[in-house]
CSV table of C-alpha atoms in Angstrom, one decimal:
chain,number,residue,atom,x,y,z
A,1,UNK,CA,21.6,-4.3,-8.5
A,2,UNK,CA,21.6,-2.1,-11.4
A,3,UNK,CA,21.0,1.9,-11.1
A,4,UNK,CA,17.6,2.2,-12.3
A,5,UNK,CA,17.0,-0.7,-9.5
A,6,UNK,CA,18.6,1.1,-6.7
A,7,UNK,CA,16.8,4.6,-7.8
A,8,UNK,CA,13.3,2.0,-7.7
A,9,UNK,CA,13.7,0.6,-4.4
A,10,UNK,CA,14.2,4.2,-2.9
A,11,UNK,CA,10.9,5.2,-4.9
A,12,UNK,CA,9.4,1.9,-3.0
A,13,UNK,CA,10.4,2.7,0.5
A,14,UNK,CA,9.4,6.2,-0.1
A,15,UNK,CA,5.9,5.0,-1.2
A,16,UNK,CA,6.1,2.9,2.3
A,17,UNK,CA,6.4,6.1,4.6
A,18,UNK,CA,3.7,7.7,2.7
A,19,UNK,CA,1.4,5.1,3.6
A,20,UNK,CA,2.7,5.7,6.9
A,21,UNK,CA,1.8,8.7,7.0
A,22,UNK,CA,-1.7,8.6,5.7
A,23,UNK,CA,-0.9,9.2,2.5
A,24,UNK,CA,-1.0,7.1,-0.8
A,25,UNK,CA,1.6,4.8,-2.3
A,26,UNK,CA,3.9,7.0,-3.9
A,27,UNK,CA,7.4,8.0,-3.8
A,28,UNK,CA,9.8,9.8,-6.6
A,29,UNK,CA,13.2,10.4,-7.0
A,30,UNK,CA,14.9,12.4,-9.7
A,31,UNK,CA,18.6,11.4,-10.6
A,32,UNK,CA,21.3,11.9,-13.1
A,33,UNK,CA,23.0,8.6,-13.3
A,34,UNK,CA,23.6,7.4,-9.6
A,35,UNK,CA,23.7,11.2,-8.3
A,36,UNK,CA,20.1,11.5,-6.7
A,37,UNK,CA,18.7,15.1,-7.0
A,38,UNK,CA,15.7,14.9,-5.2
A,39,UNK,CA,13.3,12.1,-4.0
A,40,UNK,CA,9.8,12.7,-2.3
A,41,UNK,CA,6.7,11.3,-1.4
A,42,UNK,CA,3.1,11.1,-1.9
A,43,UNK,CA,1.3,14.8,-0.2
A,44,UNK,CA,-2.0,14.7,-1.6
A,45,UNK,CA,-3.3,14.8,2.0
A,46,UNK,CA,-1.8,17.8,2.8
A,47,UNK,CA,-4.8,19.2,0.7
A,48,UNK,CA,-3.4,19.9,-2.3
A,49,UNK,CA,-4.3,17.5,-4.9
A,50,UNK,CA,-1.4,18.3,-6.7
A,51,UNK,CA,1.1,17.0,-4.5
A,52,UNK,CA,2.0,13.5,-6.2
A,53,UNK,CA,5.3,12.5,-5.4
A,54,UNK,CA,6.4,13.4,-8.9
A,55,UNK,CA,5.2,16.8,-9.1
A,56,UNK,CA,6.8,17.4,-6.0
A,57,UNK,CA,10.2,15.8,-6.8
A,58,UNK,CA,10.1,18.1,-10.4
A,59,UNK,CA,8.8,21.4,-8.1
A,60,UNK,CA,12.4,20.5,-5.9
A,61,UNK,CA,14.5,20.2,-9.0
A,62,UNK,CA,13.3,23.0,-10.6
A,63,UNK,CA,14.6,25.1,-7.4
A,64,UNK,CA,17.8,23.6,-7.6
A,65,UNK,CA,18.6,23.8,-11.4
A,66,UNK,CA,16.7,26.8,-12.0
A,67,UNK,CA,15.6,25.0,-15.5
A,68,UNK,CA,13.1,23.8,-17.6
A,69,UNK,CA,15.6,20.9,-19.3
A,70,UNK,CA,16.0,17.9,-17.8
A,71,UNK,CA,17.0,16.0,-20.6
A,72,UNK,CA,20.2,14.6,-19.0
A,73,UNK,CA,18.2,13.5,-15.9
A,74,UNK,CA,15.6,10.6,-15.2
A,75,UNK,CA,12.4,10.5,-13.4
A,76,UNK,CA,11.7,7.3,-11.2
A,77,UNK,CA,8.6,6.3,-9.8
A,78,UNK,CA,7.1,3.0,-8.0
A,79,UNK,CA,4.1,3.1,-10.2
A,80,UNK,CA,3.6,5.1,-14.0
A,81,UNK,CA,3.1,8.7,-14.0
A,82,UNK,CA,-0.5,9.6,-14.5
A,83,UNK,CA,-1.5,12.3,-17.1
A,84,UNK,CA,-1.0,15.7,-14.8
A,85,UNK,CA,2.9,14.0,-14.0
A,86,UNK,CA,3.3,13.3,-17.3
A,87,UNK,CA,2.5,16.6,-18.8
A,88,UNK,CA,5.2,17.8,-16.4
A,89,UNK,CA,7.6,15.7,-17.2
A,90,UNK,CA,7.5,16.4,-21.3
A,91,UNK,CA,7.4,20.6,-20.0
A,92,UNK,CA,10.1,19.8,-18.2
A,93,UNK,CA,12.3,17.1,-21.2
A,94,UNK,CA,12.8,14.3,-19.0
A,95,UNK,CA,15.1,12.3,-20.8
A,96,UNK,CA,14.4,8.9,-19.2
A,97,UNK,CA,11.2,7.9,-17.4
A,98,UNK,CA,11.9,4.6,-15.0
A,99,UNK,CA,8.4,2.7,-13.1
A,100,UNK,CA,7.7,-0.1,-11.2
A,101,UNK,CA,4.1,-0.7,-11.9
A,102,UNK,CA,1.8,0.1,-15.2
A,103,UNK,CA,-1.2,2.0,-14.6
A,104,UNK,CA,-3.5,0.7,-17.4
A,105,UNK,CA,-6.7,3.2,-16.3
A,106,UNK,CA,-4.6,5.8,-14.8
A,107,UNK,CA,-1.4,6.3,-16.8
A,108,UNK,CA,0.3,8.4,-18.9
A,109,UNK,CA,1.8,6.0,-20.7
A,110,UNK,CA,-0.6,2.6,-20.9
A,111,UNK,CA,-3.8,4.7,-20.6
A,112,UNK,CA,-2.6,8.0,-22.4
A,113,UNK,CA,-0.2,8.4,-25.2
A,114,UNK,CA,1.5,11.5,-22.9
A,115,UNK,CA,5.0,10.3,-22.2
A,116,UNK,CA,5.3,8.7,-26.3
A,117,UNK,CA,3.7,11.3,-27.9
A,118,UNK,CA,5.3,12.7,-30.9
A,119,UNK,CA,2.4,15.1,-32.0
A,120,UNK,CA,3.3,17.4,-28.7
A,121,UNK,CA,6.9,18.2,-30.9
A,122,UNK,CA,4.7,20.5,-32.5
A,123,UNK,CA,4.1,22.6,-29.5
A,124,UNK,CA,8.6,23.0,-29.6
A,125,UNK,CA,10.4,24.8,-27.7
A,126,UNK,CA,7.9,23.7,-24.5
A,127,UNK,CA,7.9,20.0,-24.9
A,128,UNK,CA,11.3,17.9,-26.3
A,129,UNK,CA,11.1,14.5,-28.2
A,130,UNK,CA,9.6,11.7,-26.0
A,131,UNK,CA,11.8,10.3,-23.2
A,132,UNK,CA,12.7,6.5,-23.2
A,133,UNK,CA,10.4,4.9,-21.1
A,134,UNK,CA,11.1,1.4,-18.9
A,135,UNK,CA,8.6,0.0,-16.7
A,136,UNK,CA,8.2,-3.4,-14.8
A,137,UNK,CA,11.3,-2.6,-12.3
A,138,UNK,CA,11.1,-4.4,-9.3
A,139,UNK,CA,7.2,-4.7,-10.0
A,140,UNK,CA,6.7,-7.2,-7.4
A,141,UNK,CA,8.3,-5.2,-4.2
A,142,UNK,CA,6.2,-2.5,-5.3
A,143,UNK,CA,3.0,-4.1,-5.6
A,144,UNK,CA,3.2,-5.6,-2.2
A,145,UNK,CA,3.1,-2.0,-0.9
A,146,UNK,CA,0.0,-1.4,-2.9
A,147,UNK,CA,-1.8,-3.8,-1.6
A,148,UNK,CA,-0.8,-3.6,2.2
A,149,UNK,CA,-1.8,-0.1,1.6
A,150,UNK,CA,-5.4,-1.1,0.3
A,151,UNK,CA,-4.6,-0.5,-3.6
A,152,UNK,CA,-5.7,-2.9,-6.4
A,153,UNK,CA,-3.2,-2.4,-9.7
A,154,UNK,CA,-3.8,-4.7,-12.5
A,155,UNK,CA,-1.1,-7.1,-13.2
């Protein structure tokens, strides 16, 4: 098992105790290599509806680094960052951008040209080039938590 597919399958598990705890399928961790900085879960029903597990894993780093450039780090999530994550994550220079599953109505990738989008270099110093982005990690292990939570994703 490679890195990115160890980081995954703690995204995975962390999307299983959200739906445990009432919560959607999310989880998020935030590494640099195999050193894991932070890794959360899906809060939305703590009533905030900003609390994917993203936005919460960048919130934690941001404590701890005390910065805005992540460029050395990579963002991992069972399923693609939607627009509001994504925005974050080109603020915030992700350099890498790992996912299990493609969000084709919701993303910020497949939906929204967010995470690839060159034209936000304009708007430099607050957003960096666009971070390399792999999806289809462990796609299978992670849908099966989808749908034992309920969730349809396209294939």
């Amino acid at each position: 098992m490679n890195i990115d597919e160890k980081h995954i399958k703690t995204c995975i598990e962390l999307s299983r105790k959200a739906v445990k705890k009432g919560d959607n399928p999310f989880g998020a961790v935030i590494a640099e290599g195999k050193n894991v900085l932070v890794k959360t879960r899906n809060r939305i029903k703590e009533n905030d509806v900003t609390n994917h597990a993203e936005i919460m894993a960048m919130r934690k780093a941001q404590k701890i680094k005390k910065t805005d450039d992540f460029s050395g780090f990579t963002i991992y999530s069972n399923c693609e960052p939607c627009p509001m994550c994504s925005f974050m994550i080109r603020e915030l220079k992700f350099g890498r951008v790992v996912f299990s599953l493609d969000s084709p109505y919701m993303g910020g990738y497949n939906k929204w040209n967010i995470l690839k989008d060159e034209d936000l270099l304009k708007f430099t110093p607050i957003f960096a080039k666009p971070p390399e982005v792999i999806s289809g990690i462990l796609k299978e292990e992670a849908r099966k938590v989808f749908k034992k939570a309920g969730w349809t994703m396209a294939p």
